[in-house]
Amino acid sequence: MTNSVQTRIENEIKSMKKGSILFPSNFDDMGNVEVVKKSLLRLENKKFLVRLAHGIYLYPKQDKLLGVLYPTIEEIAVAIAARDKARIIPTGTTALNKLGLSTQIPMNVVFLTDGAPRSIVVGKRTIKFKRTSPKNLAVKGEITSLIIQALKEIGKDNVTAAQLEKIKIHLEKEKQEIIGHDAKLAPAWISKIMKNN
């Protein structure tokens, strides 16, 4: 029984793009949870899959020089959110990093979500999903959501002229109506920065 499920799972994965992030729930229709988990474990032992974290696998893409090309922490978080049909927004240092306002790479990456709150350990790093109010997730623009979270992290009285200059450049790439919509959802001092770009 397990072998036939394993073969079906293997064939299904072969039809996917290399570099895909997989979960046992991808194969719900192929057998019960235990059989699926055992099959994935066997495929990992066969070096066909790489286990990224508990219940999270990678169909690895190989590079001649670098070996397995691992996804970024953010790609893993996005895959988890897609599986859970949840929305996520990067916060803190991650938002600063994405905007080029900090070079620090956070060990613990925190995302606001409307899904289940939890932490997932991936190698030496941790992805943390923090439950937040729908208002925080109602922002429409990717750039504006990063700016709001980055500014919250920096703090009202700590924003430098250089940081404001970088933020201004990012805002120029965003549509005015999105900035207008998202500024209403931000704290007043952040809203002011967004509207003054």
Short mmCIF file of C-alpha atoms in Angstrom, two decimals:
data_model
loop_
_atom_site.label_atom_id
_atom_site.label_comp_id
_atom_site.label_asym_id
_atom_site.label_seq_id
_atom_site.Cartn_x
_atom_site.Cartn_y
_atom_site.Cartn_z
CA MET A 1 0.00 0.00 0.00
CA THR A 2 2.64 2.52 1.10
CA ASN A 3 4.78 1.77 -1.95
CA SER A 4 2.05 2.52 -4.45
CA VAL A 5 1.23 5.76 -2.62
CA GLN A 6 4.92 6.60 -2.59
CA THR A 7 5.19 6.01 -6.35
CA ARG A 8 2.12 8.18 -6.99
CA ILE A 9 3.50 10.95 -4.80
CA GLU A 10 6.89 10.70 -6.51
CA ASN A 11 5.29 10.93 -9.96
CA GLU A 12 3.14 13.88 -8.86
CA ILE A 13 6.24 15.72 -7.55
CA LYS A 14 8.15 15.01 -10.79
CA SER A 15 5.49 17.01 -12.65
CA MET A 16 6.19 20.03 -10.41
CA LYS A 17 8.84 22.68 -10.84
CA LYS A 18 12.14 21.95 -9.12
CA GLY A 19 12.46 24.24 -6.13
CA SER A 20 8.79 23.70 -5.15
CA ILE A 21 7.99 23.70 -1.43
CA LEU A 22 5.70 20.82 -0.45
CA PHE A 23 3.55 19.80 2.48
CA PRO A 24 1.87 16.47 3.34
CA SER A 25 -1.47 18.24 2.68
CA ASN A 26 -0.47 18.53 -1.02
CA PHE A 27 -1.13 14.79 -1.25
CA ASP A 28 -4.31 14.48 0.82
CA ASP A 29 -6.10 12.70 -2.02
CA MET A 30 -3.48 9.94 -2.27
CA GLY A 31 -3.89 8.23 1.07
CA ASN A 32 -4.29 8.84 4.76
CA VAL A 33 -1.99 11.29 6.53
CA GLU A 34 0.26 8.62 8.07
CA VAL A 35 0.85 6.84 4.74
CA VAL A 36 1.60 10.18 3.03
CA LYS A 37 4.03 11.20 5.80
CA LYS A 38 5.83 7.83 5.62
CA SER A 39 6.09 8.12 1.85
CA LEU A 40 7.57 11.63 2.10
CA LEU A 41 10.05 10.38 4.69
CA ARG A 42 11.13 7.58 2.36
CA LEU A 43 11.52 10.04 -0.51
CA GLU A 44 13.67 12.18 1.76
CA ASN A 45 15.83 9.15 2.66
CA LYS A 46 16.17 8.49 -1.07
CA LYS A 47 17.49 12.08 -1.42
CA PHE A 48 14.59 12.80 -3.77
CA LEU A 49 13.26 15.42 -1.32
CA VAL A 50 14.94 17.67 1.24
CA ARG A 51 13.23 18.27 4.57
CA LEU A 52 13.23 22.00 5.39
CA ALA A 53 11.35 21.77 8.68
CA HIS A 54 8.80 19.56 10.37
CA GLY A 55 6.19 18.75 7.67
CA ILE A 56 7.83 21.02 5.06
CA TYR A 57 9.74 19.54 2.14
CA LEU A 58 11.64 20.83 -0.86
CA TYR A 59 11.77 19.28 -4.32
CA PRO A 60 15.39 20.35 -4.69
CA LYS A 61 16.87 22.27 -7.56
CA GLN A 62 20.56 21.44 -7.87
CA ASP A 63 23.34 23.77 -8.92
CA LYS A 64 26.62 22.23 -10.16
CA LEU A 65 28.70 24.44 -7.87
CA LEU A 66 26.38 25.29 -4.99
CA GLY A 67 24.54 21.99 -4.60
CA VAL A 68 20.94 22.27 -3.38
CA LEU A 69 19.45 25.74 -3.91
CA TYR A 70 17.43 26.43 -0.79
CA PRO A 71 14.43 28.76 -0.78
CA THR A 72 14.60 31.96 1.27
CA ILE A 73 12.88 32.09 4.65
CA GLU A 74 10.36 34.41 3.04
CA GLU A 75 9.56 31.96 0.21
CA ILE A 76 8.90 29.29 2.84
CA ALA A 77 6.63 31.67 4.79
CA VAL A 78 4.72 32.58 1.61
CA ALA A 79 4.25 28.86 0.80
CA ILE A 80 2.91 28.18 4.31
CA ALA A 81 0.52 31.15 4.04
CA ALA A 82 -0.71 29.95 0.64
CA ARG A 83 -1.33 26.48 2.04
CA ASP A 84 -3.26 27.93 4.99
CA LYS A 85 -5.06 30.48 2.76
CA ALA A 86 -3.78 33.15 5.16
CA ARG A 87 -2.45 36.61 4.48
CA ILE A 88 0.95 37.63 5.79
CA ILE A 89 2.98 40.84 6.07
CA PRO A 90 6.69 40.93 6.96
CA THR A 91 7.43 43.03 10.04
CA GLY A 92 10.36 44.54 11.86
CA THR A 93 13.85 43.82 10.64
CA THR A 94 12.54 41.82 7.67
CA ALA A 95 10.62 44.86 6.39
CA LEU A 96 13.66 47.10 6.97
CA ASN A 97 15.85 44.61 5.15
CA LYS A 98 13.54 44.35 2.13
CA LEU A 99 13.49 48.13 1.79
CA GLY A 100 17.26 48.39 2.08
CA LEU A 101 16.99 50.31 5.37
CA SER A 102 18.99 47.69 7.25
CA THR A 103 21.56 45.09 6.27
CA GLN A 104 20.88 43.01 9.35
CA ILE A 105 19.51 39.58 8.49
CA PRO A 106 17.12 38.58 11.25
CA MET A 107 17.44 35.09 12.75
CA ASN A 108 13.79 35.22 13.72
CA VAL A 109 11.54 36.40 10.94
CA VAL A 110 8.17 37.68 12.10
CA PHE A 111 5.09 37.92 9.89
CA LEU A 112 1.71 39.34 10.83
CA THR A 113 -1.06 36.98 9.75
CA ASP A 114 -4.78 36.35 9.88
CA GLY A 115 -3.96 32.62 10.06
CA ALA A 116 -2.95 30.53 13.05
CA PRO A 117 -0.17 31.98 15.23
CA ARG A 118 2.86 29.69 15.46
CA SER A 119 6.62 29.34 15.13
CA ILE A 120 8.41 27.13 12.64
CA VAL A 121 12.10 26.33 12.97
CA VAL A 122 13.95 26.16 9.65
CA GLY A 123 17.60 25.24 10.16
CA LYS A 124 19.00 27.83 12.57
CA ARG A 125 16.28 30.37 11.88
CA THR A 126 12.69 30.73 13.04
CA ILE A 127 9.61 31.90 11.18
CA LYS A 128 7.05 33.34 13.54
CA PHE A 129 3.45 34.04 12.53
CA LYS A 130 1.79 36.56 14.82
CA ARG A 131 -1.95 36.93 14.71
CA THR A 132 -3.00 40.51 13.99
CA SER A 133 -6.13 42.56 13.47
CA PRO A 134 -7.72 42.59 9.98
CA LYS A 135 -6.94 46.34 9.81
CA ASN A 136 -3.20 45.63 9.69
CA LEU A 137 -3.72 43.28 6.76
CA ALA A 138 -6.10 45.56 4.87
CA VAL A 139 -3.23 47.42 3.19
CA LYS A 140 -3.25 46.98 -0.58
CA GLY A 141 0.33 47.74 -1.60
CA GLU A 142 3.33 45.52 -0.96
CA ILE A 143 5.65 48.55 -0.76
CA THR A 144 3.33 50.52 1.52
CA SER A 145 2.83 47.58 3.88
CA LEU A 146 6.62 47.18 4.18
CA ILE A 147 7.03 50.91 4.79
CA ILE A 148 4.39 50.94 7.54
CA GLN A 149 5.98 47.96 9.30
CA ALA A 150 9.54 49.30 8.84
CA LEU A 151 8.63 52.72 10.28
CA LYS A 152 6.87 51.09 13.24
CA GLU A 153 10.09 49.18 13.90
CA ILE A 154 12.29 52.29 13.64
CA GLY A 155 9.99 54.36 15.87
CA LYS A 156 8.60 57.86 15.45
CA ASP A 157 11.57 59.79 16.84
CA ASN A 158 14.34 57.67 15.36
CA VAL A 159 13.71 58.06 11.61
CA THR A 160 16.72 59.58 9.88
CA ALA A 161 16.73 61.86 6.83
CA ALA A 162 18.56 59.16 4.86
CA GLN A 163 15.85 56.61 5.71
CA LEU A 164 13.12 59.06 4.69
CA GLU A 165 14.91 59.61 1.38
CA LYS A 166 14.97 55.86 0.70
CA ILE A 167 11.30 55.55 1.67
CA LYS A 168 10.44 58.39 -0.72
CA ILE A 169 12.16 56.55 -3.60
CA HIS A 170 10.17 53.38 -2.79
CA LEU A 171 6.90 55.32 -2.62
CA GLU A 172 7.49 56.76 -6.08
CA LYS A 173 7.03 53.20 -7.44
CA GLU A 174 3.61 52.86 -5.81
CA LYS A 175 0.31 54.12 -7.25
CA GLN A 176 -1.07 57.24 -5.57
CA GLU A 177 -4.47 55.68 -4.87
CA ILE A 178 -2.81 52.76 -3.07
CA ILE A 179 -0.70 55.16 -0.98
CA GLY A 180 -3.86 57.15 -0.17
CA HIS A 181 -5.77 54.01 0.84
CA ASP A 182 -2.95 52.53 2.92
CA ALA A 183 -1.98 55.81 4.61
CA LYS A 184 -5.45 55.84 6.23
CA LEU A 185 -4.65 52.51 7.91
CA ALA A 186 -1.27 53.63 9.27
CA PRO A 187 -0.58 55.48 12.53
CA ALA A 188 -0.91 59.26 12.02
CA TRP A 189 2.83 60.00 11.97
CA ILE A 190 3.48 57.28 9.36
CA SER A 191 0.49 58.43 7.32
CA LYS A 192 2.02 61.91 7.20
CA ILE A 193 5.36 60.55 5.90
CA MET A 194 3.55 58.52 3.23
CA LYS A 195 1.46 61.46 2.01
CA ASN A 196 4.40 63.85 1.92
CA ASN A 197 6.46 61.88 -0.51
#
